[in-house]
Short mmCIF file of C-alpha atoms in Angstrom, two decimals:
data_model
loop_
_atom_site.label_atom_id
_atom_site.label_comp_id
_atom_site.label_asym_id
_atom_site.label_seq_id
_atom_site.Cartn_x
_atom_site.Cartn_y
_atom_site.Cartn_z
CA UNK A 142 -64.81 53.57 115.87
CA UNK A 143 -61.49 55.02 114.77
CA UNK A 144 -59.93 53.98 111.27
CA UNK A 145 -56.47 51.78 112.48
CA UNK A 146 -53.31 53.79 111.26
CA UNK A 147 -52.72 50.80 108.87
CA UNK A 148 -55.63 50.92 106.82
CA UNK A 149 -55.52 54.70 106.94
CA UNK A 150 -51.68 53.98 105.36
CA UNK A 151 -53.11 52.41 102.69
CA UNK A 152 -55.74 54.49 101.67
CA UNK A 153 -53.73 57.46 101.37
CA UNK A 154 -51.33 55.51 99.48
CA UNK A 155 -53.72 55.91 96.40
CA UNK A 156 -53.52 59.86 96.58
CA UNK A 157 -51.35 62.18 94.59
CA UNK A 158 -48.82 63.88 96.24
CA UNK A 159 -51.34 67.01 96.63
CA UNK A 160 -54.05 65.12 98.17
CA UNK A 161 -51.66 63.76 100.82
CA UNK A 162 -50.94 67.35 101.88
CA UNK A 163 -54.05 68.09 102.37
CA UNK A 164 -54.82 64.69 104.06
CA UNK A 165 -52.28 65.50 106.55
CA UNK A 166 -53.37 68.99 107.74
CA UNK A 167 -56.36 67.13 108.93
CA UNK A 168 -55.47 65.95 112.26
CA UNK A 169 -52.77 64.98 114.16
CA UNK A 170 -53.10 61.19 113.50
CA UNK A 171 -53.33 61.47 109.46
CA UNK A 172 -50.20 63.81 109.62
CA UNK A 173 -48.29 60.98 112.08
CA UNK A 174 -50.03 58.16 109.66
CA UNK A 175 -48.47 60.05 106.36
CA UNK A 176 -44.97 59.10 107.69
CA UNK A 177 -45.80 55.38 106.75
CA UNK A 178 -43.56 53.70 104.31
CA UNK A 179 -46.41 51.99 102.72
CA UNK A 180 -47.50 55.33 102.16
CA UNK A 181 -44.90 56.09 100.02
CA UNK A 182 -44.41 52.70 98.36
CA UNK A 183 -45.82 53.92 95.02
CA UNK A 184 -45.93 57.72 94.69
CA UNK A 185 -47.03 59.74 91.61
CA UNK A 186 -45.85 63.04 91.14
CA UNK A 187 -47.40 66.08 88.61
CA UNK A 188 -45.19 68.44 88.09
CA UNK A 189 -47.67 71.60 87.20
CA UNK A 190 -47.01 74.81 88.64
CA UNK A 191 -48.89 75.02 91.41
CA UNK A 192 -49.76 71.94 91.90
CA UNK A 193 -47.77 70.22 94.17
CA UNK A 194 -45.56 73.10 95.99
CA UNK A 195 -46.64 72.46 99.42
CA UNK A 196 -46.65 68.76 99.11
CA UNK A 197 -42.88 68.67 98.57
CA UNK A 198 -41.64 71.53 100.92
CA UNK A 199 -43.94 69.02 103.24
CA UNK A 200 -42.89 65.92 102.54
CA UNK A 201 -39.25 66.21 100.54
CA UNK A 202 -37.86 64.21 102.82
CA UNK A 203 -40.08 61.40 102.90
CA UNK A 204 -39.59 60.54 98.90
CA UNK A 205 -37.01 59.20 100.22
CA UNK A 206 -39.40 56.09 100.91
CA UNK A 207 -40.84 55.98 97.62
CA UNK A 208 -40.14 52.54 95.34
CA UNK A 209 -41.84 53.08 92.76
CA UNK A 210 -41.52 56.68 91.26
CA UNK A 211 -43.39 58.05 88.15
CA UNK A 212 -42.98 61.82 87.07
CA UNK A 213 -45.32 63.33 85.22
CA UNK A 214 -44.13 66.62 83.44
CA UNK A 215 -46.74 68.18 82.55
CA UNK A 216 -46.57 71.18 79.61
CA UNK A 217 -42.21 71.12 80.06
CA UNK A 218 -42.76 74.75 78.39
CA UNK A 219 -42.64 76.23 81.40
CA UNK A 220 -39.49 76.16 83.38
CA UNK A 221 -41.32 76.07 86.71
CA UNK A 222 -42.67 72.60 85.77
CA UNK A 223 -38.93 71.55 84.53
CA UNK A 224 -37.66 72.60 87.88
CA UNK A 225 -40.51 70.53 89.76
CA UNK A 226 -39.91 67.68 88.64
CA UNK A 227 -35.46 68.15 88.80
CA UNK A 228 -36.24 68.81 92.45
CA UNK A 229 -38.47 65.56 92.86
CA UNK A 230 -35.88 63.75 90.99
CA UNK A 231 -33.33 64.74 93.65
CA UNK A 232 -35.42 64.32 96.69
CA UNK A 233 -36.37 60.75 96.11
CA UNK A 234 -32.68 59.46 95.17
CA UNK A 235 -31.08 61.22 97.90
CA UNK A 236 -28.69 59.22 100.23
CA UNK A 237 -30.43 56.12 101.86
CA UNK A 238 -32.64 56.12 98.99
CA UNK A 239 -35.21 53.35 98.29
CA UNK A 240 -36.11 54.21 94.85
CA UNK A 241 -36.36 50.82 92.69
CA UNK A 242 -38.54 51.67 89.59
CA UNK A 243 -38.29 54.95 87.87
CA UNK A 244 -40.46 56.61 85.10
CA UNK A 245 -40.76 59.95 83.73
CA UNK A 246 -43.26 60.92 81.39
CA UNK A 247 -44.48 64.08 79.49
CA UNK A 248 -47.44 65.55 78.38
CA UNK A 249 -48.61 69.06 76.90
CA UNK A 250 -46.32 71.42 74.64
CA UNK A 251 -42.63 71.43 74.32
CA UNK A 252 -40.50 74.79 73.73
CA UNK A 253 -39.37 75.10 70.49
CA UNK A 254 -36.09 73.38 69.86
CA UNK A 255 -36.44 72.24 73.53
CA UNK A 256 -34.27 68.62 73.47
CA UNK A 257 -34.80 68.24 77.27
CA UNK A 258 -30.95 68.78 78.35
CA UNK A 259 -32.02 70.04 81.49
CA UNK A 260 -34.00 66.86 82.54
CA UNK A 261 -31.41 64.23 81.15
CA UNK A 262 -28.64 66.25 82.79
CA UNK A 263 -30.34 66.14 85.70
CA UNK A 264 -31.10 61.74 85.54
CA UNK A 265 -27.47 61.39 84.63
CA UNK A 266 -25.84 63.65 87.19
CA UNK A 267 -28.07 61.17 89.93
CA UNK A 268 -26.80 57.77 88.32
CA UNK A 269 -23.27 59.65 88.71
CA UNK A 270 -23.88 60.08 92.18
CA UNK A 271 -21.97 57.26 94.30
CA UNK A 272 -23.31 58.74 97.65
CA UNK A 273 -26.96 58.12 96.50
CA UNK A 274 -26.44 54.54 96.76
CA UNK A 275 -29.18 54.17 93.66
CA UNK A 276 -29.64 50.86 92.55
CA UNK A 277 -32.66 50.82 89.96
CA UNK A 278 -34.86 47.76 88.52
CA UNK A 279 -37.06 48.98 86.49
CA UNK A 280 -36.36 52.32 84.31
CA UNK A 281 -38.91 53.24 81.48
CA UNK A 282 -39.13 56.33 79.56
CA UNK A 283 -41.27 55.59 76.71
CA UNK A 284 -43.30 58.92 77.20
CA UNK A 285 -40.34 61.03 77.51
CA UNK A 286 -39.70 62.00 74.14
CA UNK A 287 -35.79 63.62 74.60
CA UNK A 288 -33.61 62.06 72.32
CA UNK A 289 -31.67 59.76 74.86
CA UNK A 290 -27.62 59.55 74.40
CA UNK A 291 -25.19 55.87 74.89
CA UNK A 292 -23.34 57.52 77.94
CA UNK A 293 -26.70 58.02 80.07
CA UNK A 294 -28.04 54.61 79.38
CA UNK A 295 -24.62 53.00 80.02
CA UNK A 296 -24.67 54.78 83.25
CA UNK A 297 -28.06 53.81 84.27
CA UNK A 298 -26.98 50.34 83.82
CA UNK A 299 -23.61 50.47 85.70
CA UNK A 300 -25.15 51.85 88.51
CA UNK A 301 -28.00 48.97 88.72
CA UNK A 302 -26.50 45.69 88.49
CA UNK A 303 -30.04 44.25 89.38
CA UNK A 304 -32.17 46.29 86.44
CA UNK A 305 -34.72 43.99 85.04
CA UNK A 306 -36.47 45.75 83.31
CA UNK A 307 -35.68 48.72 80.39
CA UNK A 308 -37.95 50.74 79.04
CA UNK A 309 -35.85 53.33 76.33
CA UNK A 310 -38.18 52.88 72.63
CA UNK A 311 -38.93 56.39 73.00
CA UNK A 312 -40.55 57.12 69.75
CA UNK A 313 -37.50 60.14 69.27
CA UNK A 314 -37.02 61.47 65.99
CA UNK A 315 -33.17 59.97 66.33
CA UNK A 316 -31.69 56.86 68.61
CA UNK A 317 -28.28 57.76 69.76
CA UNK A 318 -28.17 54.27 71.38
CA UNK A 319 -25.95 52.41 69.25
CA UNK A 320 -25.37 48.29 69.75
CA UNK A 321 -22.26 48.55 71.66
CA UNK A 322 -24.25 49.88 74.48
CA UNK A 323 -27.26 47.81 74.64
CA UNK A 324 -24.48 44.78 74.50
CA UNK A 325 -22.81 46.77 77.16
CA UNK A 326 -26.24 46.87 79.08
CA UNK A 327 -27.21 43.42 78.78
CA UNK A 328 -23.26 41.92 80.31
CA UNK A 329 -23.60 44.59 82.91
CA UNK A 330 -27.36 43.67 83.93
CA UNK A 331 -27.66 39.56 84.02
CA UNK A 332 -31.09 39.60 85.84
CA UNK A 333 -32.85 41.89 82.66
CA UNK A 334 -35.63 40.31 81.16
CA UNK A 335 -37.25 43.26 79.60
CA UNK A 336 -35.81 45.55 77.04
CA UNK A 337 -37.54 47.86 75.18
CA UNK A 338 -35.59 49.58 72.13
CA UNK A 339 -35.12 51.04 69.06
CA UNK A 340 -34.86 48.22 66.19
CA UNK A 341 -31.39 50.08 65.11
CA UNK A 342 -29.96 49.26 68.78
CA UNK A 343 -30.24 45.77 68.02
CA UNK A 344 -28.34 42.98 65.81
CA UNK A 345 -27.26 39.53 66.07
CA UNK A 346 -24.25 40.10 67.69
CA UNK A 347 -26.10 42.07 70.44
CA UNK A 348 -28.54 39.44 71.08
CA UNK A 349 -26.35 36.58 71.34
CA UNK A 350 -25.56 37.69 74.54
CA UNK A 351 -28.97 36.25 75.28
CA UNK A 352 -27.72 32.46 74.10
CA UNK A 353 -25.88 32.26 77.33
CA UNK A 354 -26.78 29.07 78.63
CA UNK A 355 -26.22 31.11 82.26
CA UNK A 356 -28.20 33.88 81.20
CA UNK A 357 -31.73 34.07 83.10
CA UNK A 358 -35.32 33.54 81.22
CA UNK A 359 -35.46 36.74 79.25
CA UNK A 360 -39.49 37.62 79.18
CA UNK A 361 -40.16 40.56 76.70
CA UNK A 362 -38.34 42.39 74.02
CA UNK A 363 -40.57 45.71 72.56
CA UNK A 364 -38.79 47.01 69.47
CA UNK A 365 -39.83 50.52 67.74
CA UNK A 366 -38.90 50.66 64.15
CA UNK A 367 -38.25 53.60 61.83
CA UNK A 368 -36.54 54.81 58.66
CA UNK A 369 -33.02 54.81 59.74
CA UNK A 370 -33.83 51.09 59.81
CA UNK A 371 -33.65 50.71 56.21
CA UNK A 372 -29.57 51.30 56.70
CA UNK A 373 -29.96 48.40 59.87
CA UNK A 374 -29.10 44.66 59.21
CA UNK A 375 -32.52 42.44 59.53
CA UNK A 376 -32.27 40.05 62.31
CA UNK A 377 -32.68 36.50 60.82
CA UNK A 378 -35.34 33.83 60.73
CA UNK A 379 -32.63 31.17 62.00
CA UNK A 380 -31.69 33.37 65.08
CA UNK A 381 -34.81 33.65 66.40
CA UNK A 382 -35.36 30.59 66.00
CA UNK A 383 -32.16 29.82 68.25
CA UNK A 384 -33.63 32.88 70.60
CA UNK A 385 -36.79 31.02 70.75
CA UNK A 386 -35.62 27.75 71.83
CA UNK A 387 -33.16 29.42 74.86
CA UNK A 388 -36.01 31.30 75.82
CA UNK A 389 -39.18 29.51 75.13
CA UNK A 390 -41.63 31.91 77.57
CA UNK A 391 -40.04 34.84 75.22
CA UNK A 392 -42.66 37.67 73.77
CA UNK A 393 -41.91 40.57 71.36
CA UNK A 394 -43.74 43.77 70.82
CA UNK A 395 -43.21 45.58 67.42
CA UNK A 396 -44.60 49.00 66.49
CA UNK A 397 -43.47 49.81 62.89
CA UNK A 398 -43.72 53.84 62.00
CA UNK A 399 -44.44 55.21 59.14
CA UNK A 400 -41.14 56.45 58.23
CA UNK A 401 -40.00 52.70 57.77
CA UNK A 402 -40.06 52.08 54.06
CA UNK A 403 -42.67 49.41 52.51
CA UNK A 404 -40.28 47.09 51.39
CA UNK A 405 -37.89 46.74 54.80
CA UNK A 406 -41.42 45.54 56.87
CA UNK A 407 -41.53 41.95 55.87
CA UNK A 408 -37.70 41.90 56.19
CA UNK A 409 -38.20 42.67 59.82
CA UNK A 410 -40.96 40.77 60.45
CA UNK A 411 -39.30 37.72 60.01
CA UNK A 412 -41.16 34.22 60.71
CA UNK A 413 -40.88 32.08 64.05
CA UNK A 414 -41.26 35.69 65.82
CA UNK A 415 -43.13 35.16 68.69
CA UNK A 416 -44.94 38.19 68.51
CA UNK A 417 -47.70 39.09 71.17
CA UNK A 418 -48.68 43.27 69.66
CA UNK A 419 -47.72 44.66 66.74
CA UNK A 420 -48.67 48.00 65.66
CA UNK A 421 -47.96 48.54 61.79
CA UNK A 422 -48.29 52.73 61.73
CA UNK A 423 -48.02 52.86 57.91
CA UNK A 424 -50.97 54.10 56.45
CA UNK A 425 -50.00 51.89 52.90
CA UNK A 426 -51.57 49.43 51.80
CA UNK A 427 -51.24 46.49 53.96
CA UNK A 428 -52.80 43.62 52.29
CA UNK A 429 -49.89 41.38 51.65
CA UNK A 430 -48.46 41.94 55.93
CA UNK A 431 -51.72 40.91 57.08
CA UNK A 432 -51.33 37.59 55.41
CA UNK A 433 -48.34 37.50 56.31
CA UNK A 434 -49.47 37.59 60.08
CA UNK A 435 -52.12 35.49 59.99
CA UNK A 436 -49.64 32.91 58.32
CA UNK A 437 -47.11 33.40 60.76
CA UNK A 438 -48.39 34.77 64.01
CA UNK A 439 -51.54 33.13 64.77
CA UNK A 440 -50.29 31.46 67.70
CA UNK A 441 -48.80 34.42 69.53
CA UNK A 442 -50.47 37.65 68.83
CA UNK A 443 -52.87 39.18 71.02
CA UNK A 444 -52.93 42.94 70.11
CA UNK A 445 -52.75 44.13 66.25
CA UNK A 446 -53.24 48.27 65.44
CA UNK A 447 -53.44 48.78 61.33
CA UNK A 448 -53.18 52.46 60.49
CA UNK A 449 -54.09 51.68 56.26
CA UNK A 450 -56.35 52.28 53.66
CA UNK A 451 -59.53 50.58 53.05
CA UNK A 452 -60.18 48.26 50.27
CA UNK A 453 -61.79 44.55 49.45
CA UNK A 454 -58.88 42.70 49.39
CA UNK A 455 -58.09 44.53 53.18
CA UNK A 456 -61.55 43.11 54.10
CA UNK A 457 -61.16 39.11 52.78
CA UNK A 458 -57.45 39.69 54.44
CA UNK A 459 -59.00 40.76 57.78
CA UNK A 460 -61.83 38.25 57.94
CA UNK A 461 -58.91 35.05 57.38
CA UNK A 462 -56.71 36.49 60.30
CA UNK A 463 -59.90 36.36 62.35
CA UNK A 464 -60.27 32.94 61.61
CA UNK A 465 -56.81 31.85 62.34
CA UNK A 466 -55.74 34.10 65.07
CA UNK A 467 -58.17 32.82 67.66
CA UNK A 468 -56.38 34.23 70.82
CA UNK A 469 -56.36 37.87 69.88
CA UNK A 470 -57.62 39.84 72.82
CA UNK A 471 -57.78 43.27 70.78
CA UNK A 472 -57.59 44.66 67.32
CA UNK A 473 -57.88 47.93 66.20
CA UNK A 474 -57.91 49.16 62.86
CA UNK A 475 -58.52 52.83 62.04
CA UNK A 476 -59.69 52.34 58.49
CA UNK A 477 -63.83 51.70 57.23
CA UNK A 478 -63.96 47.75 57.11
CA UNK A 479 -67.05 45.98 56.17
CA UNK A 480 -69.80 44.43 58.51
CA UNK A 481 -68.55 40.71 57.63
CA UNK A 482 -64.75 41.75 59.35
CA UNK A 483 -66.27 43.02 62.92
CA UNK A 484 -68.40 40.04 62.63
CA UNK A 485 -65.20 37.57 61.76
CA UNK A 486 -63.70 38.76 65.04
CA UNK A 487 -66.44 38.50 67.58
CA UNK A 488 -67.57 35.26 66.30
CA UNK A 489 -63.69 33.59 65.96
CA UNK A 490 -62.16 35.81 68.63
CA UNK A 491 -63.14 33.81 72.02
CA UNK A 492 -61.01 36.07 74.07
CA UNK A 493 -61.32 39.35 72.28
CA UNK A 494 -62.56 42.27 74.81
CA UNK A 495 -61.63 45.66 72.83
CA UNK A 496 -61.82 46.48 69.66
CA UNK A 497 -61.73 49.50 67.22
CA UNK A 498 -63.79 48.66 63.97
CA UNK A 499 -65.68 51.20 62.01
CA UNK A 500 -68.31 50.30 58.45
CA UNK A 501 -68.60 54.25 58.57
CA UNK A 502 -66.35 57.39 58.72
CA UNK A 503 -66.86 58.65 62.34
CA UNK A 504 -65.22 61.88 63.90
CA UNK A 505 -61.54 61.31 65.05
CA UNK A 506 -60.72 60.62 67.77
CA UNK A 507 -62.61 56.78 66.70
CA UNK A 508 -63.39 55.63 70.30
CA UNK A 509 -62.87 51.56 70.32
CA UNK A 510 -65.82 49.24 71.62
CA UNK A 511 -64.92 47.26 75.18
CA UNK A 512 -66.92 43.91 75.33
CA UNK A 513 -66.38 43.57 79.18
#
C-alpha cells in the first residue's frame, strides 16, 4: 500500500532542508510530493558550509512557500556560512513571497570585531524592497547578537502593518533602539501584542500608546535590563497599574544582567507588575529581591532563575517564596541551597515540573531535574 502524497507532505515537513534533498532523489513521487506547500510551511535552515548546498540550488525557488522561516548561522566566522544564510534570506522573500514569521539565530564563534553588517545589511536591504511584497508578523532575533540600529527596526515595522509579534532584547552589549522608535513601532503596528526589548527602549510616554482605548489586547512585554539603565527613567508603580487595568490578560518577562547596578533593581521591579519569568543574572546578594517577589509576585510568576551567592538568610528567603508562590512551574537557582528549600518547592509547588536546585557543588554545566 502506497503512502498518499498528503501524509508523505507532512512527514517531510519535519526535515531540515538537507534531508529533503535527499528525500527527493528518492523517487519520482517524493521529488513531485516535495513541491507541496505544506512542505514548506515551516522550514529550518543551517547555514554550515556544506551543509545545505544542494538543498538550495534544489529547491531556491520553493522558499518561496515557506511561512515560517528560522536561520540558523552557525560559526558566522566563516564567510561561506554568512553568505548561506544572505542567499536564503533572499530566496524566501523574493517576489510573491509568503514569508510571515522570521528568525535568525547564531551559534559558534564570531570574528573578531565582527558587528554582523553584512547580515543586517542584508535584512534591511529586503524590508527596503517594495517588489518583495514582504509583509511580516512575527520577527524575533533574540539569538542574533549584532547590535541592531532605529532605522532597521523602523523599517521592519513600516513594511508590516500586521506584525504582532517583536522579538529585538538581543542581549547586545549596546541598544541603539531609542523610544522614539519603539513609539514609532507600536502607531505603525496596531495588531502587536508582543514586544520584546531593551528596558532603555521603553518609558511612559512610549507605553501610553498602549492606553488607547482602540488599541487591541496587548499579551506579553519581555524586557532585558542592563547598566545603561541606571541613566533610564523607572517606569512607575501607578502606570502599570493603569497598563494593568487596559490590559488585564497582560504578562511581562524581565531578565536583569549583571551589569545593572544593585540599587536600580527594586526601582525597576516595581509592584503591581504582572510578572510571569524573571531572571535576576546578578550574582549579589539577593536576599532582600526575593522578598520582594514573594511579596509582590506570588500571583503571577511561573519561572524565577537566581544567579547569587549562598547564605542562610538566601535559604529562609527561598523556603517563604515557596510557600507563597504556589503556581511556579520552574525555578532555578545556580547557588548550594539547603535540603529544607528543594523540599519547600516540591511540597508547595503543585505545578512545578523543572527545577535546578543543588545542597552540593556539582560540575558546571548544573543539569536541572524534570519531574514529568
Amino acid at each position: 500500500m502506497e503512502c498518499p502524497e498528503e501524509i508523505l507532505a507532512q512527514i517531510f515537513s519535519y526535515l531540515p532542508l538537507c534531508d529533503r534533498y535527499s528525500a527527493s532523489l528518492v523517487c519520482r513521487k517524493w521529488c513531485q510530493t516535495m513541491t507541496y506547500p505544506s512542505v514548506w510551511y515551516y522550514t529550518e535552515v543551517s547555514c554550515e558550509f556544506g551543509t545545505e548546498d544542494h538543498g538550495l540550488q534544489q529547491f531556491c525557488q520553493l522558499l518561496r512557500k515557506v511561512k515560517h522561516l528560522k536561520i540558523v548561522l552557525h560559526q558566522p566566522k566563516e564567510v561561506e556560512n554568512r553568505n548561506t544564510a544572505i542567499k536564503v534570506l533572499h530566496y524566501a522573500t523574493d517576489r510573491d513571497n509568503r514569508l510571515q514569521n522570521l528568525s535568525i539565530s547564531c551559534t559558534g564563534e564570531f570574528p573578531l570585531f565582527y558587528s554582523g553588517e553584512d547580515i543586517l545589511r542584508s535584512i534591511e536591504g529586503v524590508c527596503l524592497n517594495e517588489t518583495s511584497g514582504l509583509s511580516l508578523r512575527e520577527v524575533d532575533f533574540r539569538d542574533m547578537p549584532f547590535t541592531l540600529s532605529a532605522s532597521l527596526i523602523r523599517n521592519i515595522a513600516s513594511r508590516s502593518p500586521n506584525l504582532q509579534k517583536l522579538y529585538i532584547n538581543n542581549m547586545t552589549l549596546v541598544c541603539n533602539v531609542t523610544t522614539d522608535t519603539i513609539k514609532e513601532v507600536l502607531m505603525l503596528c496596531p495588531e502587536l501584542r508582543v514586544l520584546g526589548v531593551f528596558y532603555a527602549s521603553l518609558s511612559e510616554k512610549v507605553l501610553s500608546v498602549l492606553l488607547d482605548p482602540e488599541r487591541r489586547p496587548f499579551a506579553l512585554l519581555e524586557l532585558y535590563c542592563e547598566r545603561t539603565d541606571k541613566y533610564v527613567p523607572a517606569i512607575s508603580k501607578e502606570f502599570w497599574t493603569a497598563l494593568c487595568e487596559r490590559h488585564p490578560a497582560l504578562c511581562v518577562n524581565v531578565i536583569l544582567n549583571h551589569t545593572l547596578p544593585a540599587k536600580k533593581i527594586l526601582k525597576i521591579l516595581q509592584p503591581g507588575i504582572p510578572i510571569k519569568t524573571l531572571e535576576l543574572i546578578t550574582y549579589t546578594y539577593l536576599v532582600k529581591e526575593i522578598q520582594f517577589v514573594a511579596d509582590n509576585y506570588c500571583s503571577t510568576l511561573e519561572r524565577l532563575v537566581l544567579q547569587t551567592t549562598s547564605s542562610e538568610e538566601l535559604n529562609s528567603a527561598l523556603v517563604d517564596l515557596a510557600l507563597r508562590c504556589s503556581c511556579l512551574r520552574e525555578i532555578h537557582c545556580y547557588c548550594v541551597v539547603s535540603r529544607d528549600v528543594v523540599q519547600a518547592f516540591l511540597t508547595s509547588c503543585p505545578d512545578l515540573w523543572r527545577y535546578t536546585l543543588k545542597t552540593v557543588k556539582e560540575p558546571h554545566p548544573w543539569r536541572c531535574t524534570v519531574l514529568r
